[in-house]
Tab-separated table of C-alpha atoms in Angstrom:
chain	number	residue	atom	x	y	z
A	1	MET	CA	23.184	106.828	185.318
A	2	SER	CA	23.377	109.152	181.879
A	3	GLU	CA	26.360	110.815	181.000
A	4	THR	CA	25.035	114.183	181.391
A	5	VAL	CA	28.327	117.412	179.066
A	6	ARG	CA	26.837	119.708	182.093
A	7	PHE	CA	29.248	123.040	180.799
A	8	ALA	CA	29.971	124.223	176.943
A	9	VAL	CA	32.700	125.823	175.151
A	10	GLY	CA	33.058	129.173	176.251
A	11	GLU	CA	31.540	129.335	179.010
A	12	ALA	CA	32.788	131.277	182.040
A	13	VAL	CA	33.479	128.765	184.721
A	14	ARG	CA	34.332	128.714	188.619
A	15	VAL	CA	36.469	126.169	190.455
A	16	ARG	CA	34.965	125.529	193.910
A	17	ALA	CA	36.289	127.177	196.843
A	18	GLU	CA	36.714	123.978	199.075
A	19	TRP	CA	39.458	121.655	201.040
A	20	PRO	CA	37.715	118.325	201.101
A	21	PRO	CA	40.785	115.723	202.678
A	22	GLY	CA	41.477	113.182	200.935
A	23	HIS	CA	43.005	112.570	197.167
A	24	ILE	CA	42.183	115.289	195.114
A	25	ARG	CA	43.182	116.011	191.428
A	26	THR	CA	42.415	119.615	190.910
A	27	PRO	CA	45.312	122.249	192.334
A	28	TRP	CA	45.409	124.498	195.091
A	29	TYR	CA	46.341	127.821	193.028
A	30	VAL	CA	43.199	127.578	190.532
A	31	ARG	CA	40.609	126.804	193.706
A	32	GLY	CA	38.156	129.383	193.892
A	33	ARG	CA	39.838	130.475	190.505
A	34	ALA	CA	37.582	131.615	187.282
A	35	GLY	CA	38.298	130.743	184.206
A	36	ARG	CA	36.696	129.245	180.436
A	37	ILE	CA	35.859	125.952	179.198
A	38	GLU	CA	38.800	125.540	176.162
A	39	ARG	CA	37.229	122.046	175.507
A	40	HIS	CA	35.541	118.948	176.607
A	41	CYS	CA	38.133	115.934	177.394
A	42	GLY	CA	35.782	113.157	177.943
A	43	VAL	CA	33.514	111.172	180.591
A	44	PHE	CA	36.045	109.566	182.541
A	45	PRO	CA	35.700	107.290	186.384
A	46	ASN	CA	36.054	109.692	188.205
A	47	PRO	CA	40.441	109.338	189.892
A	48	GLU	CA	39.316	111.124	193.676
A	49	GLU	CA	37.978	107.084	193.775
A	50	LEU	CA	39.709	104.897	191.813
A	51	ALA	CA	42.534	106.112	193.922
A	52	TYR	CA	40.373	104.592	197.575
A	53	HIS	CA	39.512	101.259	195.440
A	54	ARG	CA	35.904	102.321	194.555
A	55	PRO	CA	34.746	99.387	191.855
A	56	ASP	CA	31.961	102.379	191.646
A	57	ALA	CA	33.639	105.031	190.386
A	58	ARG	CA	31.338	107.928	188.872
A	59	ARG	CA	32.281	109.015	185.256
A	60	LEU	CA	32.600	112.900	185.653
A	61	ALA	CA	33.287	114.943	182.654
A	62	LEU	CA	36.946	116.400	182.581
A	63	TYR	CA	37.077	119.959	180.139
A	64	ARG	CA	40.199	121.984	179.792
A	65	VAL	CA	40.245	125.314	181.946
A	66	ARG	CA	41.767	128.087	180.400
A	67	PHE	CA	42.960	130.881	183.527
A	68	ALA	CA	44.399	133.674	182.536
A	69	MET	CA	47.366	134.190	184.537
A	70	ARG	CA	46.487	136.447	186.008
A	71	ASP	CA	44.066	135.864	188.167
A	72	LEU	CA	46.139	133.606	189.134
A	73	TRP	CA	48.880	135.142	190.449
A	74	GLU	CA	49.015	138.473	190.815
A	75	GLU	CA	52.754	139.531	190.411
A	76	VAL	CA	52.947	137.799	186.913
A	77	GLY	CA	51.380	140.716	185.185
A	78	ASP	CA	49.268	141.512	182.308
A	79	GLY	CA	51.175	139.590	179.703
A	80	GLY	CA	48.018	137.719	178.715
A	81	ASP	CA	49.502	134.532	179.555
A	82	THR	CA	47.058	131.249	179.806
A	83	LEU	CA	47.102	128.505	181.350
A	84	ASP	CA	45.580	125.414	181.161
A	85	ALA	CA	44.274	122.642	183.628
A	86	GLU	CA	42.103	119.105	183.117
A	87	ILE	CA	39.372	119.546	185.518
A	88	PHE	CA	37.318	117.233	186.854
A	89	GLU	CA	33.109	118.880	186.261
A	90	HIS	CA	31.908	118.428	189.763
A	91	TRP	CA	34.656	120.447	190.750
A	92	LEU	CA	33.181	123.405	188.624
A	93	GLU	CA	30.469	126.128	189.148
A	94	PRO	CA	28.967	127.845	186.316
A	95	VAL	CA	29.847	132.445	186.738
A	96	ARG	CA	27.529	133.801	188.408
A	97	ALA	CA	26.254	136.471	186.327
B	1	MET	CA	31.107	139.923	222.509
B	2	GLY	CA	34.113	139.956	220.035
B	3	ALA	CA	34.119	138.792	216.883
B	4	MET	CA	34.590	134.796	215.624
B	5	GLN	CA	38.290	134.327	214.926
B	6	ALA	CA	38.117	133.464	211.484
B	7	PRO	CA	38.707	129.569	210.799
B	8	ALA	CA	42.586	127.512	210.547
B	9	PRO	CA	43.321	127.641	206.234
B	10	PRO	CA	42.877	124.711	205.537
B	11	GLU	CA	46.613	122.839	204.784
B	12	ARG	CA	47.770	122.278	201.841
B	13	GLY	CA	49.434	118.864	200.732
B	14	TRP	CA	52.472	118.768	200.254
B	15	HIS	CA	52.388	117.294	196.570
B	16	ASP	CA	50.622	119.960	195.574
B	17	MET	CA	52.877	122.612	194.822
B	18	GLY	CA	52.057	124.117	192.242
B	19	GLY	CA	53.069	128.286	191.980
B	20	LEU	CA	55.771	127.914	194.514
B	21	ALA	CA	59.221	128.746	194.442
B	22	ALA	CA	60.905	124.441	193.827
B	23	GLY	CA	64.735	125.779	192.605
B	24	ALA	CA	65.906	125.076	189.513
B	25	VAL	CA	64.495	121.653	187.875
B	26	ASP	CA	68.244	119.627	186.911
B	27	PRO	CA	67.972	118.726	182.944
B	28	ALA	CA	70.414	115.732	183.690
B	29	GLU	CA	69.936	112.327	182.652
B	30	HIS	CA	70.283	109.324	184.750
B	31	ASP	CA	70.345	105.860	183.709
B	32	TYR	CA	67.549	103.011	186.536
B	33	GLU	CA	68.921	100.774	188.727
B	34	LEU	CA	67.281	97.051	188.179
B	35	TRP	CA	65.919	97.470	191.448
B	36	GLU	CA	63.751	101.573	190.105
B	37	ARG	CA	63.430	99.353	186.784
B	38	ARG	CA	61.627	96.362	188.743
B	39	VAL	CA	59.126	98.759	190.826
B	40	ASP	CA	58.111	100.367	187.748
B	41	ALA	CA	57.552	97.068	185.496
B	42	LEU	CA	55.315	96.646	189.273
B	43	LEU	CA	53.067	99.211	189.069
B	44	VAL	CA	52.451	98.291	185.017
B	45	LEU	CA	51.454	94.064	186.861
B	46	CYS	CA	50.080	96.113	188.632
B	47	GLY	CA	47.299	97.617	186.449
B	48	SER	CA	47.291	95.255	184.407
B	49	ARG	CA	45.612	92.362	186.604
B	50	GLU	CA	43.422	95.502	187.803
B	51	LEU	CA	44.897	95.758	191.300
B	52	PHE	CA	45.197	99.746	191.533
B	53	GLY	CA	46.108	101.805	189.548
B	54	VAL	CA	47.874	104.866	189.122
B	55	ASP	CA	45.695	106.497	190.929
B	56	GLY	CA	46.227	103.784	194.021
B	57	LEU	CA	49.733	104.531	193.700
B	58	ARG	CA	49.473	108.937	193.463
B	59	ARG	CA	47.270	108.972	196.510
B	60	ALA	CA	48.785	106.219	198.672
B	61	LEU	CA	52.430	108.774	197.214
B	62	GLU	CA	50.476	112.096	198.822
B	63	ASP	CA	49.779	109.534	201.898
B	64	LEU	CA	52.917	109.542	203.171
B	65	GLY	CA	52.993	113.030	203.512
B	66	ALA	CA	55.935	116.134	203.462
B	67	ASP	CA	58.814	113.948	204.904
B	68	ALA	CA	58.919	111.242	202.719
B	69	PHE	CA	59.492	113.634	199.695
B	70	VAL	CA	62.724	114.647	201.638
B	71	ARG	CA	64.117	111.245	203.441
B	72	MET	CA	63.167	108.850	200.619
B	73	GLY	CA	64.439	108.537	197.234
B	74	TYR	CA	61.774	108.612	193.809
B	75	TYR	CA	61.780	104.885	193.492
B	76	GLU	CA	61.577	104.288	197.088
B	77	ARG	CA	58.663	105.747	198.105
B	78	TRP	CA	57.531	104.542	194.622
B	79	ILE	CA	57.467	100.724	196.508
B	80	ALA	CA	55.967	102.090	199.744
B	81	ALA	CA	53.130	103.271	197.511
B	82	ILE	CA	52.006	99.903	195.663
B	83	ALA	CA	53.021	97.726	198.844
B	84	ARG	CA	49.939	100.059	201.192
B	85	ASN	CA	47.541	99.525	197.491
B	86	LEU	CA	48.580	95.734	197.686
B	87	VAL	CA	48.367	95.430	201.226
B	88	GLU	CA	44.856	97.145	200.788
B	89	THR	CA	43.826	95.577	198.001
B	90	GLY	CA	44.431	91.783	199.481
B	91	VAL	CA	47.210	90.632	197.752
B	92	LEU	CA	49.426	91.031	200.615
B	93	THR	CA	49.986	91.662	204.391
B	94	ASN	CA	51.885	93.898	206.515
B	95	ASP	CA	52.714	90.461	208.215
B	96	GLU	CA	53.911	88.593	204.691
B	97	ILE	CA	56.067	91.622	203.522
B	98	GLY	CA	57.786	92.441	206.579
B	99	ARG	CA	59.102	88.445	207.149
B	100	ARG	CA	60.070	88.484	203.097
B	101	ILE	CA	62.215	92.359	203.908
B	102	ALA	CA	63.460	90.309	206.886
B	103	GLU	CA	64.891	87.091	205.115
B	104	VAL	CA	66.299	89.290	202.395
B	105	GLU	CA	68.178	91.066	204.606
B	106	GLN	CA	69.903	87.947	205.831
B	107	ARG	CA	71.323	87.493	202.128
B	108	GLY	CA	73.919	91.256	202.794
B	109	THR	CA	73.652	94.568	201.804
B	110	THR	CA	73.813	94.928	197.231
B	111	TYR	CA	71.640	94.059	194.937
B	112	GLY	CA	70.683	90.709	192.750
B	113	GLU	CA	71.580	90.496	189.571
B	114	VAL	CA	69.762	90.060	186.226
B	115	GLY	CA	68.312	86.375	187.221
B	116	ASP	CA	68.929	86.319	191.138
B	117	PRO	CA	64.963	85.166	192.120
């Protein structure tokens, strides 16, 4: 199986607004939020599958995604602060133009 | 005809606390008891034996539920989560763990020293 890297540095992405049960490595506070790819971190077995002893965990690209703090918590104001979170590829979608 | 009710929002995991108010952080350092060091070492051993790793630990910690975060200490939660993973991977049965707990309880209420079995 090829290990594709779907997103490029600088690309706008949105975190899926979904709430599966079980062990999830994408924090609640970024679900449904948009940011930009800050870097590609490498390809790793999916921890959400490793957590359940799956020997065949999918290998997925991991990205550091940069969000504007004001896009996560409105009350933060427009100080220009950012937050970086490392998100696996299956949790990301391209932002529609 | 009435409008459909929106589905209830999904419940946030107790551990998924990023962004929530949590009070001040206590920066004080503290030492660890011998049993806590052994629990930590046990996790490392399980990883080196390729039985399970940090992801299985985290998942089992989350499954302990919000009450465990209040009632149990850090390494108490860890050993509960490690035990769960050891049962799942077939290393131990719950019955074996229960029998060993009963044996240890017979020794008394204090933990042993380095070198004790």
